[in-house]
Amino acid sequence: MAANDPRVITDKEEMRRWSRAMRCQGKLIGFVPTMGYLHRGHLALVEEARKHSDVVVVSIYVNPGQFSPTEDLATYPSDFQGDILKLKSVPGGVDVVFHPQNLYDYGIKAKCGRGVNGNGSGAGSAVSCLEAKGFGHETWVRVERLEKGMCGKSRPVFFRGVATIVSKLFNIVEPDVALFGKKDYQQWRIIQQMVRDLDFPIRIIGSEIVRDSDGLAMSSRNVHLSPEDRQKALSISQSLSKAKIAAETGQVDSKSLRDAVIQEITESGGKVDYAEIVDQESLEAVEEDITSPVVFCVAAWFGKVRLIDNAEISH
Amino acid sequence: MAANDPRVITDKEEMRRWSRAMRCQGKLIGFVPTMGYLHRGHLALVEEARKHSDVVVVSIYVNPGQFSPTEDLATYPSDFQGDILKLKSVPGGVDVVFHPQNLYDYGIKAKCGRGVNGNGSGAGSAVSCLEAKGFGHETWVRVERLEKGMCGKSRPVFFRGVATIVSKLFNIVEPDVALFGKKDYQQWRIIQQMVRDLDFPIRIIGSEIVRDSDGLAMSSRNVHLSPEDRQKALSISQSLSKAKIAAETGQVDSKSLRDAVIQEITESGGKVDYAEIVDQESLEAVEEDITSPVVFCVAAWFGKVRLIDNAEISH
């Protein structure tokens, strides 16, 4: 049974008025921030959000602040009408889809003689697709330790952009609970830390990875994989799965676990960006034996598509 | 007629519950963040807050995150009971004094093998008094362009600390309106920019500088001035006042205006940290003729006390 059409809100003020009216009615507000082109992973987040709240808001916004100019902002897939249909298919549906056009257009002409925008000074040369657009945005939220490793190494503006847009969305949607997928494990931990450190009144819930029937972790970017590359990319989840079983049955040497995963992905034709076994809390690399709960995180390229995946390993 | 005693709240959650109850009653919440040891400048902010809101919250919290280890955190003056009496003297009083003990103690033991805290990476060597305390705080809000000049040069962790604590306080107090003194002109502009860039649902109002009868700008740090230094320190407001009159009556050459102020303060025995004429919006230095509204900002040392002051110059 399909749910009602969600209310689509594009205006920040209208979004906040809606949330505040709900809060004053005693309703708990659940929030799922997305960049659209929804897949079953997103829908699982929505289902999870329904369990923890009375009303659910999904945002659909592709954030230029988290893409570097060399990344795939221009080709990031979108299908707004398809997304609405998918959201209606979730039991209970969603109440609001927040779909702003540009969250960095403050309606004021920027006045910045030293360049149209903040120069990303905090990151040295860190510059995102936002800077070129010139809305004078210059405030960035940074989670300085957690943002450094793994994806932060090859994508230096990514987590700065994520923490900043999530802060903006939190200030607009004002949710009680927000859901993040654990496929983006580092992102999930960074948001948790940011919420704690900045006292956002929001509970962050991480949701388990959703996989296709062949084991590939769901991602909007999977659509760009050729059938051949998609087949090859299964080496990520398959090698991670083997590593998890090995580690949980006693083969706790981090280096040989990593070597095996790197070898399997490489032999399948992938290019490994990183394969790291890190502490689940601190995300610090575990270089020797695994002696506490860790997560094995991988990023690898297949053709022009960069995929990430991970496996939590209990100990 | 003295107002009622304000309610003193020390707990974050209790503070937020109070604000949310007020909001749902349709009340506008005004907020004046302070570090205590209140003077007439603070009380003017409270009076201004009353004009724009139905209930007023004043926070009193000395923030270790905005002091470097070489600065005066340990000797920053305090007088909580005196502050309460002063707040009661304001017509209408204040409704709540938020007086937390430690806004960085998250009740969780930090787990950071690479050091007890974030390493202030965004600022290179930027380290505040917070880092040494080890609560694992690692999230910083930075307004990257506006934080660079003037006070940002000699106090590299200051504005990072201010933007971060103000974000935390905003997330705890959830005000509709917040008041900042224009004596801290750069701070006021940074908060305005941060609120815009991060979509905080808060109106920021800047309040005019309040001066003692001799012209000295009110500051909690004035208490540390010896009587002699206090007399000498009048050279700041006096030279700024002359510069303002000169500029507004046609002497618009920035360099000679600055030279005169630096000379007067130096000859009085002060040590000028900076004396800059900057655009009121962008805070960019005006090096030649003044052709638009500017503000003349000064920081100078008298003995062990660093004072700041400024004068807006219309054009």
XYZ file of C-alpha atoms in Angstrom, chain A residues 31 40 74 92 94 113 135 147 157 172 181 185 191 222 269 284 313:
17
model
C 15.760 13.018 9.613
C 17.402 0.431 -0.782
C 28.642 17.141 -12.546
C 4.368 4.818 6.455
C 7.828 10.113 4.691
C 38.165 41.393 -2.387
C 28.417 33.054 -2.498
C 38.697 13.674 9.257
C 37.686 18.714 1.316
C 17.220 24.088 9.218
C 24.446 4.629 6.872
C 31.634 4.555 8.406
C 28.927 13.256 12.508
C 26.912 1.933 -8.653
C 41.177 -5.335 -11.716
C 43.091 4.821 14.417
C 35.020 -7.138 13.192
